[in-house]
Amino acid sequence: MGWEEVQVRGYPEFVRTAQRYHGRPIFALFCGDKDAEGRSWCPDCVTAEPVVRKELHNLPDESVFIYCLVGDRAYWKDPNNEFRKNLKLTGVPTLLKYGTPQKLVEEECFKAELVRMLFTED
Amino acid sequence: SVQAHKEEDNPEKTMEVNGLAPVPNSYDYDLIVIGGGSGGLAAAKEAAKYEKKVMVLDFVTPTPQGSSWGLGGTCVNVGCIPKKLMHQAALLGQALQDSRKFGWQFTEEVKHNWMTMTESVQNYIGSLNWGYRVTLRDTKVTYENAYGEFVGPHTIKATNKKGVEKLYTAERFIIATGERPRYLGIPGDKEHCISSDDLFSLPYCPGKTLVVGASYVALECAGFLAGLGLDVTVMVRSILLRGFDQDMANKIGEYMTEHGVTFIREFVPIKVEQVEEGTPGKLKVTARSTTGNQMIEGEYNTVLLAIGRDPCTRKIGLDKVGVNINEKTGKIPVNDEEQTNVPYIYAIGDILQDKLELTPVAIQAGRLLVRRLYAGATAKCDYVNVPTTVFTPLEYGACGYSEETAVEKFGEENIEVYHSHFWPLEWTVPSRDNNKCYAKIICNIQDNERVIGFHVLGPNAGEVTQGFAAAIKCGLTKEQLDSTVGIHPVCAEV
């Protein structure tokens, strides 16, 4: 069946989407919001996104790739935002395999080898 | 595809030399490390720093109960890390009780949920497994989840869990395969008993537990299980904590007895039978006295064997490359540079003969070895005055000689022992024991009363001992100790 991408914005939409695909391998990339020109306030996210997208073809069959915009910079900086509190995210960009401790944070997302390892290995 | 690549790269991989076994003259790797535990990973990461081509092989043969785990070795998966976390869980239970005397009010009964604790611990371990894989990949160390064994000079065979075999060659090897728990060899042991390899990921609460053994593993596990509210019995063949200071060992035993652990001394199990299936089920244990013919029986939900650990050296093809091992114990003798009798094969960690079985020792040995091999360093691992801590309910930290060994080596008349009981301030208000915590130092009279042994029994023993270990390494004497002003009010000031 291959893999599919779903784009969401904000915590409640992320949670609903993850629940909808329960049972399938779920990978998620969290980035800062983009402005009208499509540029994120988060410079590391700008660097990471093309690297991650280039490796998506390695996703296992049946996976779901959730591309999630977390919010604006002020929301992200708040130490009590729901992504930090509930998903334990510590930075953006974060690329993770949902339901496992496997994740790549910030500069780790720039490395194609690591992204590939996350997508393809157990 | 990796296999095909290799054959293309090294078409002249082997050559006959005067009828001897073929010897590869261009190796796949500079270094292959067999075992991805504390020692193996430290060595591999260090070698990568010097831009060496390194491979790590790590494979966990599942336990009789089917337990397995990820990269990182015993300490991370089924040793120090989960042990300390569960010990902490038990201490927190005690702290909750103490808190009432300090004014905290809560009406609910405090209960413990095994699954909640185990899931949190396993989640943390999973993040460590992943972290190691990221680090290895990032430092360009090749990692294969495969069982490594020697098949000929400079050559190993790696078999993954699907049974696929690959051959690799290297200029040098480091064996860091560690150990696994020993079984009793009695009827029902493998079918019905668990070991520390199973305990930390047990998917159900163990319930009423019999711990067989008197090692630190046995006492630490018995200690935290009792601290979590379970009914725990420890069956001991002879003495507690063989190899440790016996004065301290007995105090630990007394404390555990007074805090709800039952000890059955001088008995060994001779069979384990299943009475009821379940998670946990019910097991009947029959045991015989070591001093007579008396037999006893008991029923438990879980039987945990902690009678010792055996090195994983018997099935890795050491005979094919001529590496000597101690046939009786399986341990590998090495020189003071961790080299086996085969010059290009080294060994580190728990498998070494006559060396301490501790994570920091393995890490230090691995790092220094690699620096000597690839960075021209000369420093050798110092195995003397290594501090350790036993995380029994009353923690025990030690560095240097036990009282018995000091007497044996220096003679009773040349040793002076200074000791003291102490009562931690935090224990006063909740009326906890006032004469159980204890500290002693052993001094060599002939050498300026140099401190050659340090022992402390009390809370946070590990934290206390670490600093004293550094002082002992610097040659601490009793006079220097006396002239050091204490921090007040802490246990360490004693």
Coordinates of C-alpha atoms in Angstrom, one line a residue, chain B residues 3-352:
Chain B
Q3 CA 27.8 -9.7 1.3
A4 CA 28.0 -9.1 -2.5
H5 CA 29.8 -5.8 -1.9
K6 CA 32.4 -7.5 0.3
E7 CA 33.3 -10.2 -2.3
E8 CA 33.7 -7.6 -5.0
D9 CA 36.0 -5.4 -2.8
N10 CA 38.4 -8.1 -1.7
P11 CA 38.7 -10.7 -4.5
E12 CA 42.1 -11.8 -3.0
K13 CA 40.7 -12.0 0.5
T14 CA 42.7 -15.0 1.5
M15 CA 45.9 -16.6 0.4
E16 CA 47.5 -19.9 1.4
V17 CA 50.7 -19.6 3.3
N18 CA 52.8 -22.8 3.3
G19 CA 49.9 -25.0 4.0
L20 CA 48.7 -23.0 7.1
A21 CA 45.2 -21.8 7.3
P22 CA 44.5 -19.0 4.9
V23 CA 45.2 -15.5 6.3
P24 CA 43.4 -12.5 5.0
N25 CA 46.0 -9.8 3.9
S26 CA 43.6 -6.9 3.5
Y27 CA 41.0 -6.6 6.3
D28 CA 37.4 -5.5 6.2
Y29 CA 37.8 -3.5 9.4
D30 CA 40.5 -2.1 11.6
L31 CA 38.7 -3.3 14.7
I32 CA 35.7 -5.6 15.4
V33 CA 34.2 -5.4 18.8
I34 CA 32.2 -8.5 19.9
G35 CA 29.6 -7.3 22.4
G36 CA 27.8 -3.9 22.5
G37 CA 27.8 -3.4 26.3
S38 CA 29.5 -0.9 28.5
G39 CA 33.0 -2.0 27.5
G40 CA 32.4 -2.7 23.9
L41 CA 30.6 0.5 23.1
A42 CA 33.1 2.7 24.9
A43 CA 35.9 1.0 22.9
A44 CA 34.1 1.3 19.6
K45 CA 33.3 5.0 20.1
E46 CA 36.9 5.7 21.1
A47 CA 38.3 4.0 18.1
A48 CA 36.0 5.9 15.8
K49 CA 37.5 9.1 17.2
Y50 CA 40.8 8.0 15.6
E51 CA 39.1 7.4 12.3
K52 CA 39.4 3.7 12.5
K53 CA 37.0 1.5 10.6
V54 CA 35.1 -0.2 13.4
M55 CA 32.3 -2.7 13.6
V56 CA 30.2 -3.6 16.7
L57 CA 28.4 -6.9 16.9
D58 CA 25.7 -7.2 19.6
F59 CA 23.2 -10.0 20.0
V60 CA 21.1 -11.1 22.9
T61 CA 20.2 -14.8 23.1
P62 CA 16.7 -14.8 24.6
T63 CA 16.3 -16.1 28.1
P64 CA 14.5 -19.4 28.7
Q65 CA 11.4 -17.2 29.4
G66 CA 11.8 -15.4 26.1
S67 CA 13.1 -12.1 27.4
S68 CA 15.4 -10.1 25.1
W69 CA 16.6 -6.5 24.8
G70 CA 18.3 -3.9 22.7
L71 CA 21.8 -2.4 22.2
G72 CA 23.7 -1.4 25.4
G73 CA 24.6 -4.6 27.2
T74 CA 23.7 -5.8 30.7
C75 CA 24.1 -2.5 32.7
V76 CA 21.7 -0.5 30.5
N77 CA 19.1 -3.2 29.9
V78 CA 19.1 -5.7 32.8
G79 CA 21.6 -4.4 35.3
C80 CA 22.6 -1.2 37.0
I81 CA 20.1 1.1 35.3
P82 CA 16.8 -0.7 35.8
K83 CA 18.1 -1.9 39.2
K84 CA 18.8 1.6 40.5
L85 CA 15.5 2.9 39.2
M86 CA 13.5 0.1 40.9
H87 CA 15.6 0.7 44.1
Q88 CA 14.6 4.3 43.9
A89 CA 10.9 3.3 43.5
A90 CA 11.2 1.3 46.7
L91 CA 13.0 4.2 48.5
L92 CA 10.2 6.6 47.4
G93 CA 7.7 4.2 49.0
Q94 CA 9.6 4.5 52.3
A95 CA 9.8 8.3 51.9
L96 CA 6.0 8.5 51.5
Q97 CA 5.7 6.7 54.8
D98 CA 8.3 9.1 56.5
S99 CA 6.5 12.1 55.0
R100 CA 3.6 11.8 57.3
K101 CA 5.9 12.6 60.3
F102 CA 7.1 15.6 58.5
G103 CA 3.6 16.9 58.2
W104 CA 2.3 15.7 54.8
Q105 CA -1.3 14.6 55.1
F106 CA -2.9 12.1 52.8
T107 CA -5.8 9.8 53.6
E108 CA -5.4 7.3 50.8
E109 CA -3.5 4.1 51.3
V110 CA -0.3 4.2 49.3
K111 CA -0.1 1.3 46.9
H112 CA 2.4 0.3 44.2
N113 CA 1.6 -0.5 40.6
W114 CA 4.3 -2.8 39.1
M115 CA 3.2 -2.2 35.5
T116 CA 3.4 1.6 35.7
M117 CA 6.9 1.4 37.1
T118 CA 8.1 -1.2 34.6
E119 CA 6.7 0.6 31.6
S120 CA 8.5 3.9 32.7
V121 CA 11.7 2.0 33.3
Q122 CA 11.6 0.2 30.0
N123 CA 10.7 3.4 28.1
Y124 CA 13.8 5.0 29.5
I125 CA 15.9 2.0 28.6
G126 CA 14.5 2.1 25.1
S127 CA 15.6 5.7 24.7
L128 CA 19.1 4.6 25.8
N129 CA 19.1 1.8 23.2
W130 CA 18.1 4.3 20.5
G131 CA 20.7 6.8 21.7
Y132 CA 23.5 4.3 21.3
R133 CA 22.4 3.5 17.8
V134 CA 22.3 7.1 16.9
T135 CA 25.8 7.7 18.3
L136 CA 27.2 4.7 16.5
R137 CA 25.7 5.7 13.2
D138 CA 26.8 9.3 13.7
T139 CA 30.4 8.3 14.4
K140 CA 30.3 5.9 11.4
V141 CA 30.7 2.7 13.5
T142 CA 29.0 -0.2 11.8
Y143 CA 26.6 -1.9 14.1
E144 CA 25.1 -5.3 13.4
N145 CA 22.5 -7.1 15.6
A146 CA 24.2 -10.4 15.0
Y147 CA 25.9 -13.2 17.0
G148 CA 29.7 -13.1 16.4
E149 CA 32.0 -16.1 16.6
F150 CA 35.5 -16.7 15.4
V151 CA 35.9 -19.2 12.5
G152 CA 39.5 -18.7 11.7
P153 CA 42.4 -16.3 12.0
H154 CA 41.2 -12.7 11.9
T155 CA 37.8 -13.9 10.7
I156 CA 34.4 -13.9 12.4
K157 CA 31.0 -15.2 11.3
A158 CA 28.0 -13.0 12.2
T159 CA 24.6 -14.6 12.4
N160 CA 21.5 -12.5 12.7
K161 CA 18.2 -13.5 14.2
K162 CA 16.9 -14.7 10.8
G163 CA 19.9 -17.1 10.6
V164 CA 21.7 -15.2 7.8
E165 CA 25.4 -15.6 8.1
K166 CA 28.1 -13.1 7.0
L167 CA 31.9 -13.3 7.3
Y168 CA 34.0 -10.3 8.3
T169 CA 37.8 -9.9 8.8
A170 CA 39.6 -7.4 11.0
E171 CA 43.1 -6.5 12.0
R172 CA 42.2 -6.6 15.7
F173 CA 39.4 -7.8 17.9
I174 CA 38.0 -6.9 21.3
I175 CA 35.9 -9.5 23.0
A176 CA 33.4 -7.8 25.3
T177 CA 30.7 -10.4 25.5
G178 CA 29.9 -10.1 29.2
E179 CA 28.0 -12.7 31.2
R180 CA 24.6 -14.2 31.7
P181 CA 22.8 -15.5 34.8
R182 CA 23.6 -19.0 35.9
Y183 CA 20.9 -21.6 36.4
L184 CA 20.8 -24.2 39.2
G185 CA 20.7 -27.3 37.1
I186 CA 17.7 -28.7 39.0
P187 CA 14.4 -29.9 37.6
G188 CA 12.1 -27.0 36.8
D189 CA 14.7 -24.3 36.9
K190 CA 14.6 -23.1 33.3
E191 CA 10.9 -23.8 32.8
H192 CA 9.6 -22.0 35.9
C193 CA 12.3 -19.7 37.4
I194 CA 13.2 -16.2 36.2
S195 CA 16.5 -14.4 36.5
S196 CA 17.5 -10.7 36.6
D197 CA 17.4 -10.9 32.8
D198 CA 13.6 -11.3 33.1
L199 CA 12.8 -9.3 36.2
F200 CA 13.1 -5.8 34.9
S201 CA 10.7 -6.3 32.0
L202 CA 8.3 -8.7 33.7
P203 CA 4.9 -7.9 32.3
Y204 CA 3.1 -8.8 35.6
C205 CA 3.8 -8.2 39.2
P206 CA 6.0 -11.0 40.6
G207 CA 4.0 -11.3 43.8
K208 CA 5.3 -13.5 46.6
T209 CA 8.9 -14.1 45.5
L210 CA 11.7 -16.5 46.5
V211 CA 15.1 -15.1 45.7
V212 CA 17.8 -17.8 45.5
G213 CA 21.3 -16.6 46.1
A214 CA 23.2 -14.2 48.3
S215 CA 25.1 -12.1 45.7
Y216 CA 24.6 -8.4 45.5
V217 CA 22.1 -9.1 42.7
A218 CA 20.1 -11.3 44.9
L219 CA 20.1 -8.9 47.8
E220 CA 19.4 -5.8 45.7
C221 CA 16.5 -7.4 44.0
A222 CA 15.1 -8.9 47.2
G223 CA 15.5 -5.4 48.8
F224 CA 13.5 -3.4 46.3
L225 CA 10.9 -6.1 45.8
A226 CA 10.3 -6.0 49.6
G227 CA 10.4 -2.2 49.5
L228 CA 7.6 -2.2 46.9
G229 CA 5.4 -4.2 49.4
L230 CA 5.9 -7.8 48.1
D231 CA 6.4 -10.8 50.3
V232 CA 10.1 -11.7 49.8
T233 CA 12.2 -14.7 51.0
V234 CA 15.9 -15.1 50.3
M235 CA 17.3 -18.6 50.3
V236 CA 21.1 -18.6 51.0
R237 CA 23.4 -21.5 50.7
S238 CA 26.1 -20.2 53.0
I239 CA 27.3 -16.6 53.5
L240 CA 26.0 -13.3 52.2
L241 CA 28.0 -11.2 49.7
R242 CA 31.0 -13.5 49.2
G243 CA 34.1 -11.4 48.6
F244 CA 32.7 -8.3 50.4
D245 CA 33.6 -7.3 53.9
Q246 CA 31.7 -9.8 56.0
D247 CA 31.1 -7.4 58.9
M248 CA 29.3 -5.1 56.5
A249 CA 27.5 -8.0 54.8
N250 CA 26.0 -9.2 58.0
K251 CA 24.8 -5.7 58.9
I252 CA 23.0 -5.6 55.5
G253 CA 21.4 -8.9 56.2
E254 CA 20.2 -7.8 59.7
Y255 CA 18.7 -4.6 58.3
M256 CA 16.8 -6.5 55.6
T257 CA 15.5 -9.0 58.1
E258 CA 14.3 -6.3 60.4
H259 CA 12.5 -4.7 57.4
G260 CA 10.4 -7.6 56.2
V261 CA 12.7 -9.9 54.2
T262 CA 12.7 -13.5 55.4
F263 CA 16.0 -15.3 55.1
I264 CA 16.3 -19.1 54.8
R265 CA 19.9 -19.8 55.6
E266 CA 21.9 -23.0 54.7
F267 CA 19.4 -24.5 52.2
V268 CA 19.5 -25.1 48.5
P269 CA 16.6 -25.7 46.2
I270 CA 16.5 -29.2 44.7
K271 CA 13.4 -28.9 42.5
V272 CA 10.8 -26.4 41.4
E273 CA 7.3 -27.5 40.3
Q274 CA 4.4 -25.6 38.9
V275 CA 1.3 -25.8 41.0
E276 CA -0.8 -23.3 39.0
E277 CA -0.4 -21.5 35.8
G278 CA -0.8 -17.8 35.6
T279 CA 0.9 -14.4 35.5
P280 CA 2.2 -15.0 38.1
G281 CA 1.4 -18.6 38.7
K282 CA 2.2 -20.6 41.8
L283 CA 5.4 -22.6 42.2
K284 CA 6.3 -25.2 44.8
V285 CA 10.0 -25.2 45.8
T286 CA 11.6 -28.1 47.6
A287 CA 14.9 -27.4 49.3
R288 CA 17.5 -29.5 51.2
S289 CA 19.6 -28.3 54.1
T290 CA 23.4 -28.0 53.4
T291 CA 24.1 -29.3 56.9
G292 CA 21.9 -32.3 57.2
N293 CA 19.1 -34.1 55.5
Q294 CA 16.3 -31.8 56.4
M295 CA 13.9 -30.9 53.6
I296 CA 11.5 -28.0 53.4
E297 CA 8.9 -26.9 50.9
G298 CA 7.4 -23.5 50.1
E299 CA 5.0 -22.0 47.7
Y300 CA 5.7 -18.8 45.8
N301 CA 4.4 -16.9 42.9
T302 CA 7.9 -16.3 41.5
V303 CA 11.3 -17.8 41.9
L304 CA 14.2 -15.5 41.0
L305 CA 17.6 -17.1 40.6
A306 CA 20.6 -15.0 41.4
I307 CA 23.3 -17.5 42.1
G308 CA 26.0 -16.1 39.9
R309 CA 26.8 -15.1 36.3
D310 CA 28.8 -17.1 33.7
P311 CA 31.0 -15.5 30.9
C312 CA 29.8 -15.8 27.3
T313 CA 33.0 -17.2 26.1
R314 CA 32.2 -20.9 25.5
K315 CA 30.4 -20.6 22.1
I316 CA 32.3 -17.8 20.3
G317 CA 34.9 -20.0 18.6
L318 CA 37.8 -19.1 20.8
D319 CA 39.2 -22.5 20.2
K320 CA 39.4 -21.8 16.4
V321 CA 41.8 -18.9 17.1
G322 CA 43.6 -20.4 20.1
V323 CA 42.5 -17.9 22.7
N324 CA 43.0 -19.5 26.2
I325 CA 40.2 -19.4 28.7
N326 CA 40.0 -20.7 32.2
E327 CA 38.2 -24.0 31.5
K328 CA 36.5 -24.1 34.9
T329 CA 35.1 -20.5 35.0
G330 CA 35.1 -19.5 31.4
K331 CA 37.0 -16.3 32.2
I332 CA 39.7 -15.0 29.9
P333 CA 43.1 -14.3 31.4
V334 CA 44.8 -11.1 30.0
N335 CA 48.0 -9.2 30.6
D336 CA 47.9 -5.7 32.1
E337 CA 47.1 -4.4 28.6
E338 CA 44.0 -6.5 28.2
Q339 CA 45.7 -8.6 25.6
T340 CA 44.9 -12.3 25.4
N341 CA 47.4 -15.0 24.5
V342 CA 46.7 -14.2 20.9
P343 CA 48.3 -10.8 20.1
Y344 CA 45.6 -9.3 17.9
I345 CA 42.8 -10.3 20.2
Y346 CA 41.9 -8.3 23.3
A347 CA 39.3 -8.7 26.0
I348 CA 37.6 -6.3 28.4
G349 CA 34.8 -6.2 31.0
D350 CA 33.1 -8.9 33.1
I351 CA 34.7 -11.8 31.2
L352 CA 38.2 -11.0 32.5

